[in-house]
Short mmCIF file of C-alpha atoms in Angstrom, two decimals:
data_model
loop_
_atom_site.label_atom_id
_atom_site.label_comp_id
_atom_site.label_asym_id
_atom_site.label_seq_id
_atom_site.Cartn_x
_atom_site.Cartn_y
_atom_site.Cartn_z
CA MET A 1 -98.42 -0.54 16.61
CA PRO A 2 -96.83 2.77 15.49
CA TYR A 3 -96.18 3.26 11.80
CA GLU A 4 -92.69 2.49 10.59
CA VAL A 5 -91.45 4.59 7.69
CA LEU A 6 -90.53 2.76 4.49
CA ALA A 7 -86.86 3.71 4.67
CA ARG A 8 -86.51 1.89 8.02
CA LYS A 9 -88.93 -0.94 7.33
CA TRP A 10 -87.21 -1.86 4.06
CA ARG A 11 -83.65 -1.29 5.20
CA PRO A 12 -81.36 -4.02 3.79
CA GLN A 13 -80.64 -6.79 6.29
CA VAL A 14 -78.27 -8.92 4.19
CA PHE A 15 -75.69 -8.07 1.55
CA GLN A 16 -77.95 -9.36 -1.24
CA ASP A 17 -80.57 -6.71 -0.40
CA VAL A 18 -78.22 -3.79 -1.05
CA VAL A 19 -78.95 -2.20 -4.44
CA GLY A 20 -76.26 -0.92 -6.76
CA GLN A 21 -73.19 -1.68 -4.60
CA ALA A 22 -72.17 -5.16 -5.74
CA HIS A 23 -68.51 -4.15 -5.93
CA VAL A 24 -68.61 -3.53 -2.16
CA THR A 25 -70.92 -6.28 -0.92
CA GLN A 26 -69.22 -9.07 -2.88
CA THR A 27 -65.79 -8.06 -1.56
CA LEU A 28 -67.01 -7.98 2.04
CA MET A 29 -68.80 -11.34 1.72
CA ASN A 30 -65.61 -12.96 0.44
CA ALA A 31 -63.60 -11.32 3.24
CA VAL A 32 -65.96 -12.78 5.88
CA LYS A 33 -65.89 -16.23 4.26
CA THR A 34 -62.10 -16.39 4.16
CA GLY A 35 -61.51 -14.58 7.44
CA ARG A 36 -59.48 -11.82 5.72
CA LEU A 37 -60.94 -9.01 7.83
CA ALA A 38 -59.26 -5.63 8.02
CA ASP A 39 -58.83 -3.73 11.25
CA ALA A 40 -60.66 -0.67 9.90
CA TYR A 41 -62.96 0.07 6.97
CA LEU A 42 -63.91 3.40 5.41
CA PHE A 43 -67.18 3.62 3.48
CA SER A 44 -67.47 6.80 1.41
CA GLY A 45 -70.10 7.97 -1.04
CA PRO A 46 -73.26 10.08 -1.48
CA ARG A 47 -76.03 10.16 1.06
CA GLY A 48 -78.59 7.38 1.24
CA VAL A 49 -76.74 4.77 -0.84
CA GLY A 50 -76.25 2.17 1.91
CA LYS A 51 -73.07 3.00 3.80
CA THR A 52 -74.45 2.63 7.32
CA SER A 53 -76.67 -0.29 6.30
CA VAL A 54 -73.66 -2.18 4.93
CA ALA A 55 -71.75 -1.37 8.13
CA ARG A 56 -74.52 -3.00 10.19
CA ILE A 57 -74.71 -6.02 7.88
CA LEU A 58 -70.93 -6.46 8.10
CA SER A 59 -71.15 -6.26 11.90
CA LYS A 60 -73.80 -9.00 11.91
CA ALA A 61 -71.85 -11.13 9.42
CA ILE A 62 -68.66 -11.25 11.48
CA ASN A 63 -70.53 -11.73 14.79
CA CYS A 64 -73.20 -14.16 13.55
CA GLU A 65 -73.43 -17.28 15.76
CA ARG A 66 -74.71 -19.60 13.03
CA ASP A 67 -73.58 -18.58 9.56
CA THR A 68 -70.03 -18.64 8.20
CA SER A 69 -70.81 -18.05 4.51
CA GLY A 70 -70.60 -14.26 4.74
CA THR A 71 -74.38 -13.75 5.04
CA PRO A 72 -75.86 -13.09 8.52
CA CYS A 73 -78.71 -15.37 9.59
CA ASN A 74 -80.70 -12.54 11.27
CA GLU A 75 -82.07 -15.15 13.69
CA CYS A 76 -79.38 -15.57 16.32
CA THR A 77 -79.16 -13.34 19.38
CA ALA A 78 -76.21 -11.33 18.05
CA CYS A 79 -77.94 -10.57 14.71
CA LYS A 80 -81.20 -9.58 16.40
CA GLU A 81 -79.48 -7.26 18.88
CA ILE A 82 -77.47 -5.53 16.15
CA THR A 83 -80.58 -5.17 13.97
CA SER A 84 -82.55 -3.57 16.81
CA GLY A 85 -79.57 -1.39 17.83
CA ILE A 86 -79.28 -2.69 21.42
CA SER A 87 -76.06 -4.66 21.12
CA VAL A 88 -73.46 -3.59 23.68
CA ASP A 89 -70.66 -4.87 21.45
CA VAL A 90 -71.64 -2.87 18.34
CA GLN A 91 -71.74 0.86 19.00
CA GLU A 92 -72.82 3.48 16.46
CA ILE A 93 -71.26 6.87 17.12
CA ASP A 94 -72.27 10.11 15.43
CA GLY A 95 -69.07 11.85 14.40
CA ALA A 96 -70.80 15.23 14.24
CA SER A 97 -71.84 15.27 17.91
CA ASN A 98 -68.89 13.26 19.31
CA ARG A 99 -66.10 15.02 17.45
CA GLY A 100 -63.85 16.15 20.28
CA ILE A 101 -60.66 14.67 21.66
CA ASP A 102 -62.32 13.77 24.98
CA GLU A 103 -64.80 11.42 23.29
CA ILE A 104 -61.99 9.73 21.33
CA ARG A 105 -59.92 9.31 24.48
CA GLU A 106 -62.88 7.61 26.12
CA LEU A 107 -63.21 5.34 23.09
CA ARG A 108 -59.51 4.43 23.34
CA GLU A 109 -60.02 3.37 26.93
CA ASN A 110 -63.07 1.24 26.10
CA VAL A 111 -61.42 -0.73 23.25
CA LYS A 112 -59.23 -2.49 25.81
CA TYR A 113 -62.18 -4.48 27.14
CA LEU A 114 -63.23 -7.74 25.53
CA PRO A 115 -66.71 -8.04 23.95
CA SER A 116 -69.38 -9.19 26.36
CA ALA A 117 -71.12 -11.76 24.17
CA SER A 118 -70.02 -11.36 20.55
CA ARG A 119 -66.88 -12.31 18.68
CA TYR A 120 -65.79 -8.72 18.00
CA ARG A 121 -66.34 -5.32 19.53
CA ILE A 122 -67.24 -3.01 16.60
CA TYR A 123 -67.31 0.79 16.47
CA ILE A 124 -69.30 2.38 13.63
CA ILE A 125 -68.49 6.11 13.37
CA ASP A 126 -70.83 7.92 10.99
CA GLU A 127 -69.77 11.19 9.31
CA VAL A 128 -66.24 10.58 10.53
CA HIS A 129 -64.93 13.60 8.61
CA MET A 130 -66.55 15.81 11.29
CA LEU A 131 -63.96 14.77 13.90
CA THR A 132 -61.45 17.43 14.86
CA LEU A 133 -57.82 17.14 13.86
CA GLN A 134 -56.86 16.49 17.49
CA ALA A 135 -59.43 13.69 17.67
CA PHE A 136 -58.03 12.11 14.51
CA ASN A 137 -54.51 12.30 15.92
CA ALA A 138 -55.68 10.63 19.14
CA LEU A 139 -57.20 7.81 17.07
CA LEU A 140 -54.11 7.14 14.95
CA LYS A 141 -52.25 4.82 17.30
CA THR A 142 -55.33 2.76 18.05
CA LEU A 143 -56.02 2.32 14.32
CA GLU A 144 -52.47 1.31 13.60
CA GLU A 145 -52.32 -1.41 16.28
CA PRO A 146 -55.86 -2.14 17.48
CA PRO A 147 -56.68 -5.06 19.79
CA ARG A 148 -57.52 -8.28 17.95
CA HIS A 149 -61.12 -8.17 19.18
CA VAL A 150 -61.88 -4.65 17.83
CA LYS A 151 -63.00 -3.53 14.37
CA PHE A 152 -63.63 0.03 13.19
CA ILE A 153 -66.06 0.99 10.43
CA PHE A 154 -66.10 4.62 9.32
CA ALA A 155 -68.73 6.18 7.07
CA THR A 156 -68.50 9.59 5.39
CA THR A 157 -69.94 11.60 2.55
CA GLU A 158 -66.75 13.68 2.23
CA ALA A 159 -63.77 11.37 2.19
CA HIS A 160 -61.45 14.17 1.02
CA LYS A 161 -61.78 15.75 4.49
CA VAL A 162 -60.42 12.65 6.23
CA PRO A 163 -56.65 12.96 6.90
CA VAL A 164 -54.46 10.74 4.75
CA THR A 165 -52.93 9.27 7.90
CA ILE A 166 -56.37 7.83 8.71
CA LEU A 167 -57.04 6.74 5.12
CA SER A 168 -53.78 4.81 4.97
CA ARG A 169 -54.92 2.67 7.92
CA CYS A 170 -58.30 1.73 6.43
CA GLN A 171 -59.65 -0.39 3.62
CA ARG A 172 -61.61 2.13 1.59
CA PHE A 173 -64.81 1.33 -0.32
CA ASP A 174 -66.42 3.99 -2.52
CA PHE A 175 -70.18 3.65 -2.82
CA LYS A 176 -71.76 4.71 -6.10
CA ARG A 177 -74.80 6.83 -6.78
CA ILE A 178 -77.72 4.51 -7.62
CA PRO A 179 -79.13 5.07 -11.13
CA PRO A 180 -82.91 5.49 -11.59
CA ALA A 181 -82.96 2.26 -13.60
CA ARG A 182 -82.05 0.40 -10.37
CA ILE A 183 -84.20 2.48 -8.01
CA VAL A 184 -87.48 2.05 -9.92
CA PRO A 185 -87.62 -1.80 -9.77
CA TYR A 186 -86.84 -1.71 -6.04
CA LEU A 187 -89.62 0.79 -5.42
CA GLU A 188 -91.96 -1.40 -7.45
CA SER A 189 -91.22 -4.36 -5.18
CA ILE A 190 -91.94 -2.20 -2.12
CA CYS A 191 -95.22 -0.95 -3.58
CA GLN A 192 -96.29 -4.47 -4.47
CA ALA A 193 -95.62 -5.68 -0.93
CA GLU A 194 -97.32 -2.64 0.64
CA GLY A 195 -100.37 -2.79 -1.65
CA ILE A 196 -99.66 0.57 -3.29
CA ARG A 197 -100.94 1.10 -6.85
CA ILE A 198 -98.61 3.46 -8.67
CA PRO A 199 -97.58 3.59 -12.37
CA ARG A 200 -93.98 3.15 -13.39
CA THR A 201 -93.87 6.69 -14.81
CA ALA A 202 -94.64 8.08 -11.35
CA LEU A 203 -91.89 5.95 -9.81
CA THR A 204 -89.51 7.28 -12.47
CA LEU A 205 -90.30 10.82 -11.37
CA ILE A 206 -89.56 9.86 -7.76
CA ALA A 207 -86.31 8.14 -8.75
CA ARG A 208 -85.13 11.23 -10.65
CA GLU A 209 -85.91 13.50 -7.74
CA ALA A 210 -84.01 11.17 -5.37
CA ASP A 211 -80.79 11.97 -7.26
CA GLY A 212 -79.20 8.56 -6.76
CA SER A 213 -80.23 8.11 -3.10
CA MET A 214 -82.34 5.05 -2.28
CA ARG A 215 -83.22 6.45 1.14
CA ASP A 216 -84.48 9.68 -0.43
CA ALA A 217 -86.52 7.68 -2.95
CA GLU A 218 -88.22 5.73 -0.15
CA ARG A 219 -88.84 8.93 1.80
CA LEU A 220 -90.41 10.62 -1.23
CA LEU A 221 -92.59 7.56 -1.88
CA ASP A 222 -93.75 7.72 1.73
CA GLN A 223 -94.63 11.37 1.29
CA VAL A 224 -96.59 10.77 -1.92
CA VAL A 225 -98.55 7.88 -0.40
CA SER A 226 -99.42 10.04 2.60
CA PHE A 227 -100.97 12.56 0.20
CA ALA A 228 -102.67 10.32 -2.38
CA GLY A 229 -103.29 7.10 -0.48
CA THR A 230 -102.63 3.69 -1.95
CA GLY A 231 -103.70 4.80 -5.45
CA VAL A 232 -101.07 7.17 -6.81
CA GLU A 233 -101.01 8.91 -10.19
CA ASP A 234 -98.36 10.97 -11.97
CA ARG A 235 -100.12 14.24 -11.12
CA ASP A 236 -100.04 13.31 -7.43
CA VAL A 237 -96.26 12.99 -7.52
CA ILE A 238 -95.90 16.32 -9.37
CA ALA A 239 -98.23 18.11 -6.96
CA THR A 240 -96.82 16.61 -3.76
CA LEU A 241 -93.12 17.02 -4.54
CA GLY A 242 -93.49 20.33 -6.38
CA LEU A 243 -91.86 18.91 -9.49
CA MET A 244 -91.71 20.67 -12.82
CA ASP A 245 -94.20 19.29 -15.32
CA GLN A 246 -92.14 17.29 -17.82
CA ASP A 247 -94.67 18.00 -20.56
CA LEU A 248 -94.06 21.71 -20.03
CA ILE A 249 -90.32 21.22 -20.43
CA PHE A 250 -90.80 19.21 -23.62
CA GLU A 251 -93.25 21.79 -24.98
CA THR A 252 -90.67 24.53 -24.44
CA ALA A 253 -87.98 22.53 -26.24
CA GLU A 254 -90.41 21.91 -29.09
CA ALA A 255 -91.18 25.64 -29.34
CA LEU A 256 -87.48 26.53 -29.38
CA LEU A 257 -86.69 24.08 -32.15
CA GLY A 258 -89.76 25.25 -34.07
CA GLY A 259 -88.74 28.91 -33.90
CA GLN A 260 -91.90 29.89 -31.99
CA ALA A 261 -90.63 32.86 -29.99
CA LEU A 262 -94.10 34.04 -28.92
CA LYS A 263 -94.98 30.61 -27.57
CA CYS A 264 -91.72 30.61 -25.60
CA LEU A 265 -92.77 33.85 -23.91
CA GLU A 266 -96.19 32.40 -23.13
CA LEU A 267 -94.56 29.34 -21.55
CA VAL A 268 -92.31 31.54 -19.42
CA ALA A 269 -95.40 33.37 -18.19
CA ARG A 270 -97.08 30.06 -17.28
CA ILE A 271 -93.99 28.87 -15.45
CA TYR A 272 -93.74 32.15 -13.55
CA ASP A 273 -97.44 32.05 -12.61
CA PHE A 274 -97.10 28.47 -11.34
CA GLY A 275 -94.39 29.68 -8.97
CA TYR A 276 -91.65 27.47 -10.38
CA ASP A 277 -88.03 28.41 -9.88
CA LEU A 278 -86.96 29.88 -13.25
CA LYS A 279 -83.34 28.88 -12.80
CA GLU A 280 -84.36 25.31 -12.02
CA PHE A 281 -86.56 25.37 -15.12
CA TYR A 282 -83.59 26.47 -17.20
CA ARG A 283 -81.49 23.62 -15.80
CA LEU A 284 -84.20 21.11 -16.65
CA LEU A 285 -84.52 22.61 -20.15
CA MET A 286 -80.81 22.00 -20.77
CA GLN A 287 -81.27 18.48 -19.42
CA GLU A 288 -84.12 18.00 -21.92
CA PHE A 289 -81.87 19.01 -24.82
CA ARG A 290 -79.24 16.59 -23.53
CA ASP A 291 -81.85 13.83 -23.55
CA LEU A 292 -82.89 14.80 -27.09
CA LEU A 293 -79.31 14.66 -28.32
CA LEU A 294 -78.48 11.38 -26.56
CA SER A 295 -81.69 9.72 -27.71
CA LEU A 296 -80.52 10.39 -31.26
CA LEU A 297 -76.90 9.34 -30.75
CA ASP A 298 -77.39 6.39 -28.38
CA GLU A 299 -79.70 3.82 -29.95
CA THR A 300 -79.57 1.57 -26.88
CA GLY A 301 -80.94 4.29 -24.61
CA ALA A 302 -78.47 3.36 -21.85
CA LEU A 303 -77.33 6.96 -21.35
CA VAL A 304 -80.82 8.44 -21.03
CA ASP A 305 -82.99 7.85 -17.95
CA LEU A 306 -86.33 7.98 -19.74
CA GLY A 307 -89.38 5.78 -19.95
CA THR A 308 -90.34 4.04 -23.16
CA GLU A 309 -92.92 6.66 -24.16
CA GLU A 310 -90.68 9.59 -23.28
CA ARG A 311 -87.76 8.11 -25.20
CA ALA A 312 -89.93 7.59 -28.28
CA ARG A 313 -91.23 11.16 -28.05
CA CYS A 314 -87.71 12.60 -27.70
CA LEU A 315 -86.40 10.48 -30.57
CA ALA A 316 -89.19 11.65 -32.88
CA LEU A 317 -88.46 15.32 -32.16
CA ALA A 318 -84.68 14.85 -32.38
CA ARG A 319 -84.92 13.23 -35.80
CA THR A 320 -86.86 16.19 -37.20
CA VAL A 321 -84.03 18.65 -36.48
CA GLY A 322 -80.86 16.54 -36.47
CA ALA A 323 -77.92 16.19 -34.10
CA GLU A 324 -76.08 19.28 -35.33
CA ARG A 325 -78.97 21.60 -34.62
CA LEU A 326 -79.49 20.08 -31.16
CA GLU A 327 -75.80 20.40 -30.33
CA PHE A 328 -75.75 24.03 -31.48
CA THR A 329 -78.83 24.94 -29.43
CA LEU A 330 -77.56 23.15 -26.31
CA ASN A 331 -74.21 24.94 -26.61
CA PHE A 332 -76.09 28.24 -26.95
CA LEU A 333 -78.03 27.56 -23.73
CA LEU A 334 -74.90 26.50 -21.86
CA THR A 335 -73.01 29.69 -22.76
CA ARG A 336 -75.80 31.79 -21.23
CA GLU A 337 -76.33 29.76 -18.07
CA VAL A 338 -73.93 31.88 -16.00
CA GLU A 339 -75.73 35.09 -16.96
CA LEU A 340 -79.08 33.63 -15.91
CA ARG A 341 -77.68 32.27 -12.65
CA GLN A 342 -76.15 35.60 -11.62
CA THR A 343 -78.85 38.01 -12.78
CA VAL A 344 -81.28 39.70 -10.39
CA HIS A 345 -83.99 39.63 -13.09
CA PRO A 346 -84.25 35.92 -13.96
CA ARG A 347 -87.56 36.21 -15.82
CA LEU A 348 -86.27 38.92 -18.15
CA ALA A 349 -83.01 37.06 -18.76
CA LEU A 350 -84.89 33.82 -19.43
CA GLU A 351 -87.24 35.47 -21.90
CA VAL A 352 -84.38 37.08 -23.84
CA THR A 353 -82.43 33.82 -23.92
CA LEU A 354 -85.39 31.77 -25.15
CA VAL A 355 -86.27 34.32 -27.85
CA LYS A 356 -82.69 34.25 -29.09
CA ALA A 357 -82.65 30.47 -29.00
CA ALA A 358 -85.91 30.36 -30.96
CA SER A 359 -84.33 32.56 -33.63
CA LEU A 360 -81.89 29.75 -34.33
CA GLY A 361 -84.73 28.00 -36.17
CA ALA A 362 -83.39 29.25 -39.51
CA TYR A 363 -79.90 28.07 -38.64
CA VAL A 364 -78.07 26.28 -41.44
CA SER A 365 -74.69 24.83 -40.63
CA PHE A 366 -71.66 26.02 -42.53
CA GLY A 367 -70.87 22.41 -43.35
CA GLU A 368 -74.18 21.95 -45.15
CA LEU A 369 -73.84 25.34 -46.87
CA LEU A 370 -70.36 24.59 -48.15
CA GLN A 371 -71.46 21.22 -49.46
CA GLU A 372 -74.21 22.91 -51.42
CA VAL A 373 -71.77 25.53 -52.76
CA ASP A 374 -69.31 22.83 -53.84
CA ALA A 375 -72.11 20.95 -55.56
CA LEU A 376 -73.21 24.14 -57.33
CA ALA A 377 -69.63 24.86 -58.43
CA GLN A 378 -69.31 21.43 -59.99
CA GLY A 379 -72.61 21.92 -61.81
CA LEU A 380 -71.54 25.29 -63.21
CA GLY A 381 -68.19 23.94 -64.32
CA THR A 382 -69.63 21.04 -66.29
CA GLY A 383 -72.79 22.70 -67.53
CA GLN A 384 -74.82 19.95 -65.87
CA PRO A 385 -77.33 20.24 -63.05
CA ALA A 386 -75.67 20.32 -59.65
CA PRO A 387 -75.54 16.92 -57.94
CA ALA A 388 -77.51 16.37 -54.75
CA CYS A 389 -74.38 15.98 -52.69
CA PRO A 390 -70.67 16.73 -53.19
CA ALA A 391 -68.88 14.27 -55.48
CA ARG A 392 -65.81 14.06 -53.31
CA ALA A 393 -65.59 11.90 -50.21
CA PRO A 394 -66.65 13.56 -46.96
CA ASP A 395 -63.16 13.35 -45.50
CA GLU A 396 -61.48 14.75 -48.58
CA PRO A 397 -60.51 18.43 -48.12
CA ALA A 398 -61.89 21.03 -50.49
CA PRO A 399 -59.59 21.96 -53.39
CA VAL A 400 -58.62 25.33 -51.95
CA PRO A 401 -55.04 26.51 -52.52
CA GLN A 402 -53.14 26.52 -49.26
CA ALA A 403 -51.05 29.50 -48.32
CA THR A 404 -47.49 28.86 -47.23
CA PRO A 405 -46.80 29.73 -43.60
CA LYS A 406 -45.06 33.04 -43.44
CA ALA A 407 -42.18 33.69 -41.09
CA VAL A 408 -42.83 37.12 -39.65
CA PRO A 409 -39.65 38.92 -38.55
CA ALA A 410 -39.18 39.42 -34.87
CA GLY A 411 -39.52 43.19 -35.16
CA ALA A 412 -42.61 43.08 -37.33
CA ASP A 413 -45.20 43.24 -34.56
CA THR A 414 -47.02 46.09 -36.20
CA ALA A 415 -50.62 46.13 -37.31
CA ARG A 416 -49.76 47.24 -40.83
CA GLU A 417 -47.28 44.45 -41.60
CA VAL A 418 -49.49 41.67 -40.19
CA ALA A 419 -52.73 43.08 -41.60
CA ALA A 420 -51.18 42.93 -45.04
CA ASP A 421 -50.86 39.16 -44.61
CA TRP A 422 -54.26 38.66 -42.92
CA PRO A 423 -55.72 37.19 -46.15
CA GLY A 424 -52.79 34.78 -46.20
CA LEU A 425 -53.77 33.42 -42.79
CA LEU A 426 -57.32 32.88 -44.02
CA LYS A 427 -56.08 30.99 -47.09
CA PHE A 428 -53.88 28.91 -44.77
CA VAL A 429 -56.89 28.01 -42.60
CA ALA A 430 -59.37 27.39 -45.45
CA PRO A 431 -58.22 23.93 -46.64
CA GLN A 432 -58.03 22.70 -43.04
CA ASN A 433 -61.25 24.22 -41.70
CA ARG A 434 -63.53 25.89 -44.22
CA ILE A 435 -66.10 26.82 -41.58
CA MET A 436 -63.53 28.71 -39.53
CA ALA A 437 -62.17 30.42 -42.65
CA ASN A 438 -65.64 31.76 -43.47
CA VAL A 439 -66.09 32.96 -39.90
CA LEU A 440 -62.70 34.71 -39.91
CA SER A 441 -63.61 36.56 -43.09
CA ASP A 442 -66.36 38.30 -41.06
CA LEU A 443 -63.91 39.38 -38.35
CA ARG A 444 -61.56 42.37 -38.49
CA PHE A 445 -57.87 42.39 -37.71
CA LEU A 446 -57.00 45.03 -35.10
CA GLU A 447 -53.39 44.62 -34.03
CA LEU A 448 -50.62 42.25 -33.10
CA GLY A 449 -48.37 43.14 -30.24
CA ALA A 450 -46.61 41.44 -27.34
CA GLY A 451 -47.64 38.04 -28.68
CA VAL A 452 -51.37 38.87 -28.69
CA LEU A 453 -53.43 38.91 -31.88
CA LYS A 454 -56.49 41.13 -31.40
CA LEU A 455 -59.57 40.60 -33.55
CA GLY A 456 -62.77 42.62 -33.67
CA LYS A 457 -65.97 40.59 -33.38
CA GLY A 458 -68.07 40.45 -36.51
CA ALA A 459 -71.48 42.00 -36.81
CA LYS A 460 -73.11 38.73 -37.84
CA GLY A 461 -74.64 36.69 -35.03
CA PHE A 462 -72.99 33.33 -35.73
CA SER A 463 -69.59 34.84 -36.57
CA GLY A 464 -69.68 36.88 -33.38
CA THR A 465 -70.26 33.83 -31.17
CA TYR A 466 -68.34 31.14 -33.04
CA LEU A 467 -65.08 31.84 -31.22
CA ASP A 468 -66.83 31.92 -27.83
CA ASP A 469 -66.42 28.16 -27.99
CA LYS A 470 -63.12 27.31 -26.28
CA ASP A 471 -62.34 24.49 -28.72
CA ASN A 472 -62.78 26.76 -31.75
CA LEU A 473 -60.63 29.46 -30.15
CA ALA A 474 -57.89 26.95 -29.31
CA GLN A 475 -57.91 25.65 -32.89
CA LEU A 476 -57.61 29.18 -34.32
CA THR A 477 -54.73 29.91 -31.93
CA ASP A 478 -52.93 26.81 -33.20
CA TYR A 479 -53.42 27.87 -36.83
CA ALA A 480 -52.10 31.38 -36.12
CA ARG A 481 -49.02 30.04 -34.33
CA ARG A 482 -48.23 27.69 -37.17
CA TYR A 483 -48.73 30.33 -39.84
CA PHE A 484 -46.85 33.22 -38.21
CA LYS A 485 -44.31 30.82 -36.65
CA ARG A 486 -44.45 32.40 -33.22
CA ASP A 487 -46.17 31.96 -29.88
CA LEU A 488 -49.49 33.83 -30.04
CA SER A 489 -52.70 34.16 -28.14
CA ILE A 490 -56.03 35.38 -29.55
CA ARG A 491 -58.05 38.16 -27.95
CA LEU A 492 -61.54 39.07 -29.15
CA VAL A 493 -62.59 42.70 -28.80
CA GLU A 494 -66.13 44.08 -28.79
CA GLU A 495 -65.96 47.01 -31.19
CA GLU A 496 -67.86 50.23 -30.65
CA ALA A 497 -71.16 50.65 -32.42
CA GLY A 498 -69.96 53.90 -34.00
CA VAL A 499 -67.22 52.24 -36.04
CA PRO A 500 -68.21 52.38 -39.72
CA GLN A 501 -68.97 49.05 -41.35
CA ALA A 502 -66.26 49.67 -43.93
CA GLN A 503 -63.69 49.92 -41.13
CA ARG A 504 -65.18 47.13 -39.05
CA GLN A 505 -64.69 44.37 -41.54
CA ALA A 506 -61.50 43.48 -43.31
CA PRO A 507 -61.81 42.73 -47.04
CA ARG A 508 -62.96 39.15 -47.56
CA PRO A 509 -60.12 37.20 -49.19
CA ALA A 510 -60.78 35.07 -52.20
CA LEU A 511 -61.29 31.46 -51.05
CA ASP A 512 -61.86 30.08 -54.55
CA LEU A 513 -65.62 29.88 -54.02
CA PRO A 514 -67.86 30.19 -57.11
CA PRO A 515 -69.41 33.58 -57.89
CA PRO A 516 -73.10 34.10 -57.14
CA VAL A 517 -75.53 32.91 -59.78
CA GLN A 518 -77.29 35.71 -61.67
#
């Protein structure tokens, strides 16, 4: 007997077998029980999540000769014929190859005839979005007033391409992507029944690569078993599917957070020699930092698709650096993703990016620095040793005098008049956002004209990239509008290297910070 692939052998035959689509299967079971059947259904969602399988199960449920509870018996003649695909009353049509108006006209002629043996004549049109506009228009009247013995079931991966006139005549069900946490147990049950020995970690790798598709997961499992036999190890999955070694990804993240720039370059060389796609490696590295951050923030682990050992390893590393450092590094990697994706020299761009990211190892947040400065100021004022943490509550603003918003005259859009009040803007920002005030003190005012405030980027690394964050830039724009009482936008300008430092940087305004200790 010829071999039957796992995806076909383990195709769901009843609603209860469908994984991850309870919101669809329960509704359809209740509709069959109560007889509240629609004339047409539209199943939309990603590939391999069960759309066509549910369409077949629904066809069996409403044509089953024995069962009336919403679950097909799979033993009567109608169920067996539909399962084997030989039923003359249930026709599956490929919308990609039967997309013209002539095929739809032929379908309209055939719907007039009563079913030969079943209760309903059912048309399942897969990838229905591939039909031409003329074909859709020819189908409209039939969908609006179909014969009582006809049901339509449409399936598509791109529901937005289906005309709204068709959508309005269908009951729509959106299928969800299946999470790895649901795919892995199902694969385990298949392996147990097939006599395949495979660890859960290997199945997790397969589930991740399937990207929410149960059919793809079964196909990948079939491929791995063909290579390794019935005894599968993690290395077999990595070798067969060409996956990136997760240990290599974690080692790179560890080197970045440890400030080991040379090790980062060595890892890039290893990745390049292995023949891995460098851009895919970069994507997985950002995913690793996401997992590190979420493992620290989400104690339940519901948001991270990791095994027990991997989650413990990520949590241990995340705790050593803290959430703020992880967030800062992830944001740094995200801002440089476009450059890496568009460059024609991905290895060079990756090496530069990782070296820069590794240099963030000495990063100290402004929040922590200001807390230490406040603690030192209190110690100097009282003559006592500085306390370990600020005495005031975390939410209490620092006691910095707030500048009064200045109404700039309408004709005062000159650099000289606004530059004279640049320190006032910084004092206005300081009590509301001390970090931003310190960053602004490293920038240089250039000009204000036509509602645009131009600032020269600072020479310091963090100050020069702080306003690259859209949220920070939007907050500064709001402060400037409130202070100058006008509608403004902020524009950052890269200054020429030949500009003297004395001209580059505006004088730092006094923010009531304590003088340096001698």
